[in-house]
Amino acid sequence: MKIYNLTLEECFKSLRSRPQGLDAQEAGRRLQEFGPNEIPLGSRTSLARRFLRGYTHLFALILWVASGLAFLVHSWEPQQNMATLGCAILGVVVVNGIFSFWQEYRAEKAIAALRNLLPRKVKLLRAGHVLQANAAEIVPGDVIQISAGDQIPADCRLITAFGVRVNNATITGESLPHSRDTAPCHDASPLRHRNLLLAGTWLISGEATALVFATGSHTEFGRIAVLTQSANEPMTPLQYEIARLSRIIAWISLAIAVLFFGVGEALGLPRWQNLVFAIGILVANVPEGLLPTVTLALAMGSQRMARRNALIRHLPAVETLGSTTVICTDKTGTLTENALVVREVFIPGQGGTQNTAPATALRFLECARNCQNLQELDAHTLLGDPTEIALVHMAKAAAPDAAEYPRIDEISFDSERKRVSTLHRVQGGLRLYTKGAPEAVLPLCNAVETPSGPEAMAAAKRRKIEYAHQTMTKKGLRVLALAFRSVEAATPRDTLEHGLVFTGLVGLEDPFRPEVPEAIRKCRSAGIKVIMVTGDHPETALVLAKQIGLVVSETPSTITGPELQLLSPAQLQLALDAPELIFARVAPEQKMQIVDVLKRKGHVVAVTGDGVNDAPALKHAHIGIAMGRTGTDVARESSDMILLDDNFASIVGAIEEGRAIFSNVRKFLTYVLTSNVPEFVPYMGFALFQLPLALTILQILAVDLGTDLNGT
Ligand code: ADP
Ligand code: MG
């Protein structure tokens, strides 16, 4: 029987696993047997082939010809001893080939080392405990937990699924989402099995646990990947320009050499002299070492950036970074610590705001306790969204024995909905808990919880809540509204969030990262504009912006998502001229819109993102920056650079490195190109006016080899 036909029980049996997962010993044994969950890199151009390539490209060929000519002259005029020169040129070709190869090899090693800096993590269930492990350690029979934005690490069968939708584009090329559930199915093609998640595809919404049945190259993706792998990186714009420039110089010197040979012949100078002259021009002008040197400079630069917590995924980003003129940055986690603490709560009917939640606010605390997606690593460590961790801590402190109800469904959070709902089985029925941005939750509430049960939400009550919301945001707090409702079993999923009962507001504080004000100051003095783009409330955003020095004037512009929707592209383009600008309550696709307009204004745009929906903005920007700690796999895969510490200051550090690399490469280029001219001029004198040679060809070779290869 195929895995997708089986019932869950049979699946576990056939893979000799249990819902609690394998134990460590058995997992270790299986890792030995099945090997790590990795797809081996396919065959690439062999080292020998690449070594030989160093002797067959244009410059090498020109030098081969030059040395051939030297030997030719020697055979005509042995007394000139041109064989020495021929040998010297040969020597240059060989040494150059070795050096270039070595430089490329080093560059490649440097970039490969970066890839290993950020291994992909998955949540595994082993002997009933959740733990975070490297994706490579997964074995068949493992139970894994996956949430929206994760890349599926291995082929697996769903055990539980809440609102699961996948994107199979990596395997089928088709990017429409498909929903998935746990029931056995009987379709023939693995891509259509509704109960399977395939390695390399993406979970774009929902929450799931799944049983792994194939890893590494045994997965569907592994089979395809081995066939279609192409590991060669495209050249960066700079590399491309250098390669082109080098080629142009080479052809020009070839042309000049031929021209002067012709002129010499026409003037009736001895042929051997004309040839020596042509050889001199070639040797002096062919820019052998340029490209490998620049490549190495970029690779080494990306290594320096990694030491400053900026991991470059594509070499072109190293260059683009240096010319960044605008950074669009997230707030939570990038500018702030993402270490949230509940500072204030507002419970209707209990006066104004308070510092701690009263134990009597039963439904409020239940919502804080239950409406979350955290994993308990051990009694003290919770894994997941810091906002939810803060709420659970608050609930546990106020009511240590508040009930935790089994969750049976979930409508997950995304930055568009700005709320999350979970459905739980409680005594005598079902209950939905919802929490999220007040703007996203309050409109769904038609009642307010009181000690004697829900009461209709009168206009005065709504105003009171809104007032409390305002006072909290003015203090810079991130405010969430908590609500619930009782649910009949037959309620359809899309009306679950209707008619909620409001229970209270929570105001969370998130301190800014201490390095950020200095980084903002650096940006300002370097002429880089920083624009905050957040899903949070405009007031909360503004208070933070003032704290970190992003806003110093009295009249900064704040534009909210709904306002942005009303702006025409031209209006937005003009709005972006404001010196101090904050976007708040924006949806991820609006982020992309902002990026596009900034690009149209001629800016080089860097943008940060962490969620599933941030992928388009990350792709559209010149530099897409994903979060290494909190970001989703989707965001990381769409990015050019990953912040290992999620810190805004690291972006600024990387830009500094990028600028340094650029100016080094420029100095090096100027040096090489100008050193070719002084080498060349004496030859003109020699040829045209019979002046003695200032530098012999041998000396030129020595100088060239030295300068071109030591540019890093
Ligand atoms: P940002 O990261 O820019 O602060 P997000 O898009 O992450 O914004 O969140 C937008 C809003 O969604 C937040 O201001 C908050 O009101 C709400 N929110 C964030 N996280 C959660 C969560 N775990 N559950 C419910 N609502 C949330
Ligand atoms: Mg966020």
PDB file of C-alpha atoms in Angstrom, residues 153-246:
ATOM      1  CA  PRO A 153      12.141  19.796   4.706  1.00  0.00           C
ATOM      2  CA  ALA A 154      11.245  16.257   3.588  1.00  0.00           C
ATOM      3  CA  ASP A 155       8.418  14.300   1.978  1.00  0.00           C
ATOM      4  CA  CYS A 156       5.809  13.750   4.656  1.00  0.00           C
ATOM      5  CA  ARG A 157       2.259  12.694   5.361  1.00  0.00           C
ATOM      6  CA  LEU A 158       0.008  15.126   7.237  1.00  0.00           C
ATOM      7  CA  ILE A 159      -1.045  14.125  10.759  1.00  0.00           C
ATOM      8  CA  THR A 160      -2.857  17.317  11.770  1.00  0.00           C
ATOM      9  CA  ALA A 161      -3.598  20.251   9.493  1.00  0.00           C
ATOM     10  CA  PHE A 162      -5.219  23.614  10.219  1.00  0.00           C
ATOM     11  CA  GLY A 163      -5.935  25.729   7.151  1.00  0.00           C
ATOM     12  CA  VAL A 164      -2.991  24.220   5.320  1.00  0.00           C
ATOM     13  CA  ARG A 165      -2.235  25.503   1.836  1.00  0.00           C
ATOM     14  CA  VAL A 166       0.909  24.678  -0.096  1.00  0.00           C
ATOM     15  CA  ASN A 167       2.694  26.122  -3.073  1.00  0.00           C
ATOM     16  CA  ASN A 168       4.224  23.407  -5.244  1.00  0.00           C
ATOM     17  CA  ALA A 169       5.940  25.773  -7.681  1.00  0.00           C
ATOM     18  CA  THR A 170       9.401  24.412  -6.915  1.00  0.00           C
ATOM     19  CA  ILE A 171       8.315  21.027  -8.253  1.00  0.00           C
ATOM     20  CA  THR A 172       5.557  21.730 -10.759  1.00  0.00           C
ATOM     21  CA  GLY A 173       6.305  25.327 -11.719  1.00  0.00           C
ATOM     22  CA  GLU A 174       2.680  26.149 -11.043  1.00  0.00           C
ATOM     23  CA  SER A 175       2.252  28.779  -8.371  1.00  0.00           C
ATOM     24  CA  LEU A 176      -1.431  28.531  -7.409  1.00  0.00           C
ATOM     25  CA  PRO A 177      -1.887  27.457  -3.793  1.00  0.00           C
ATOM     26  CA  HIS A 178      -3.485  24.083  -3.022  1.00  0.00           C
ATOM     27  CA  SER A 179      -5.176  23.141   0.209  1.00  0.00           C
ATOM     28  CA  ARG A 180      -4.121  20.000   2.027  1.00  0.00           C
ATOM     29  CA  ASP A 181      -5.658  17.803   4.740  1.00  0.00           C
ATOM     30  CA  THR A 182      -5.083  14.530   6.526  1.00  0.00           C
ATOM     31  CA  ALA A 183      -7.584  12.078   5.027  1.00  0.00           C
ATOM     32  CA  PRO A 184      -6.371   9.058   3.020  1.00  0.00           C
ATOM     33  CA  CYS A 185      -6.664   9.602  -0.731  1.00  0.00           C
ATOM     34  CA  HIS A 186      -6.514   7.618  -3.930  1.00  0.00           C
ATOM     35  CA  ASP A 187      -5.098   9.812  -6.647  1.00  0.00           C
ATOM     36  CA  ALA A 188      -2.347   8.494  -8.872  1.00  0.00           C
ATOM     37  CA  SER A 189       0.055  11.449  -9.030  1.00  0.00           C
ATOM     38  CA  PRO A 190       1.993  12.306  -5.865  1.00  0.00           C
ATOM     39  CA  LEU A 191       1.570  16.014  -6.611  1.00  0.00           C
ATOM     40  CA  ARG A 192      -2.150  15.720  -6.214  1.00  0.00           C
ATOM     41  CA  HIS A 193      -2.217  13.685  -3.032  1.00  0.00           C
ATOM     42  CA  ARG A 194      -4.042  15.938  -0.683  1.00  0.00           C
ATOM     43  CA  ASN A 195      -2.459  14.446   2.406  1.00  0.00           C
ATOM     44  CA  LEU A 196       1.185  14.780   1.401  1.00  0.00           C
ATOM     45  CA  LEU A 197       3.642  17.622   1.779  1.00  0.00           C
ATOM     46  CA  LEU A 198       6.600  17.382  -0.552  1.00  0.00           C
ATOM     47  CA  ALA A 199      10.157  18.447   0.219  1.00  0.00           C
ATOM     48  CA  GLY A 200      11.183  21.745  -1.339  1.00  0.00           C
ATOM     49  CA  THR A 201       7.621  23.081  -1.575  1.00  0.00           C
ATOM     50  CA  TRP A 202       6.249  25.812   0.647  1.00  0.00           C
ATOM     51  CA  LEU A 203       3.600  25.979   3.342  1.00  0.00           C
ATOM     52  CA  ILE A 204       2.008  29.326   2.603  1.00  0.00           C
ATOM     53  CA  SER A 205      -0.640  29.248   5.311  1.00  0.00           C
ATOM     54  CA  GLY A 206      -1.758  27.194   8.262  1.00  0.00           C
ATOM     55  CA  GLU A 207      -0.198  24.916  10.832  1.00  0.00           C
ATOM     56  CA  ALA A 208       0.600  21.248  10.506  1.00  0.00           C
ATOM     57  CA  THR A 209       2.265  18.254  12.066  1.00  0.00           C
ATOM     58  CA  ALA A 210       3.473  15.619   9.665  1.00  0.00           C
ATOM     59  CA  LEU A 211       5.137  12.223   9.516  1.00  0.00           C
ATOM     60  CA  VAL A 212       8.299  12.048   7.397  1.00  0.00           C
ATOM     61  CA  PHE A 213       8.516   9.122   4.997  1.00  0.00           C
ATOM     62  CA  ALA A 214      11.308  10.110   2.609  1.00  0.00           C
ATOM     63  CA  THR A 215      14.438  12.223   3.072  1.00  0.00           C
ATOM     64  CA  GLY A 216      17.322  13.593   1.013  1.00  0.00           C
ATOM     65  CA  SER A 217      17.623  12.351  -2.548  1.00  0.00           C
ATOM     66  CA  HIS A 218      14.768   9.863  -1.999  1.00  0.00           C
ATOM     67  CA  THR A 219      12.259  12.723  -1.986  1.00  0.00           C
ATOM     68  CA  GLU A 220      10.383  13.802  -5.116  1.00  0.00           C
ATOM     69  CA  PHE A 221      12.356  17.038  -5.086  1.00  0.00           C
ATOM     70  CA  GLY A 222      15.634  15.183  -4.613  1.00  0.00           C
ATOM     71  CA  ARG A 223      14.957  13.166  -7.730  1.00  0.00           C
ATOM     72  CA  ILE A 224      14.280  16.256  -9.800  1.00  0.00           C
ATOM     73  CA  ALA A 225      17.049  18.339  -8.259  1.00  0.00           C
ATOM     74  CA  VAL A 226      19.730  15.809  -9.088  1.00  0.00           C
ATOM     75  CA  LEU A 227      18.699  16.126 -12.727  1.00  0.00           C
ATOM     76  CA  THR A 228      18.350  19.861 -13.067  1.00  0.00           C
ATOM     77  CA  GLN A 229      20.970  21.317 -10.825  1.00  0.00           C
ATOM     78  CA  SER A 230      22.906  24.284 -12.034  1.00  0.00           C
ATOM     79  CA  ALA A 231      25.192  25.645  -9.408  1.00  0.00           C
ATOM     80  CA  ASN A 232      26.872  28.395 -11.392  1.00  0.00           C
ATOM     81  CA  GLU A 233      26.178  31.858 -10.084  1.00  0.00           C
ATOM     82  CA  PRO A 234      25.547  34.578 -12.619  1.00  0.00           C
ATOM     83  CA  MET A 235      28.185  37.297 -12.815  1.00  0.00           C
ATOM     84  CA  THR A 236      27.654  40.487 -10.871  1.00  0.00           C
ATOM     85  CA  PRO A 237      27.274  43.719 -12.871  1.00  0.00           C
ATOM     86  CA  LEU A 238      30.778  44.716 -11.848  1.00  0.00           C
ATOM     87  CA  GLN A 239      32.264  41.373 -12.837  1.00  0.00           C
ATOM     88  CA  TYR A 240      30.412  41.597 -16.092  1.00  0.00           C
ATOM     89  CA  GLU A 241      31.729  45.095 -16.781  1.00  0.00           C
ATOM     90  CA  ILE A 242      35.271  44.083 -15.861  1.00  0.00           C
ATOM     91  CA  ALA A 243      35.111  41.057 -18.122  1.00  0.00           C
ATOM     92  CA  ARG A 244      33.833  43.233 -20.947  1.00  0.00           C
ATOM     93  CA  LEU A 245      36.415  45.924 -20.317  1.00  0.00           C
ATOM     94  CA  SER A 246      39.203  43.361 -20.214  1.00  0.00           C
TER      95      SER A 246
END
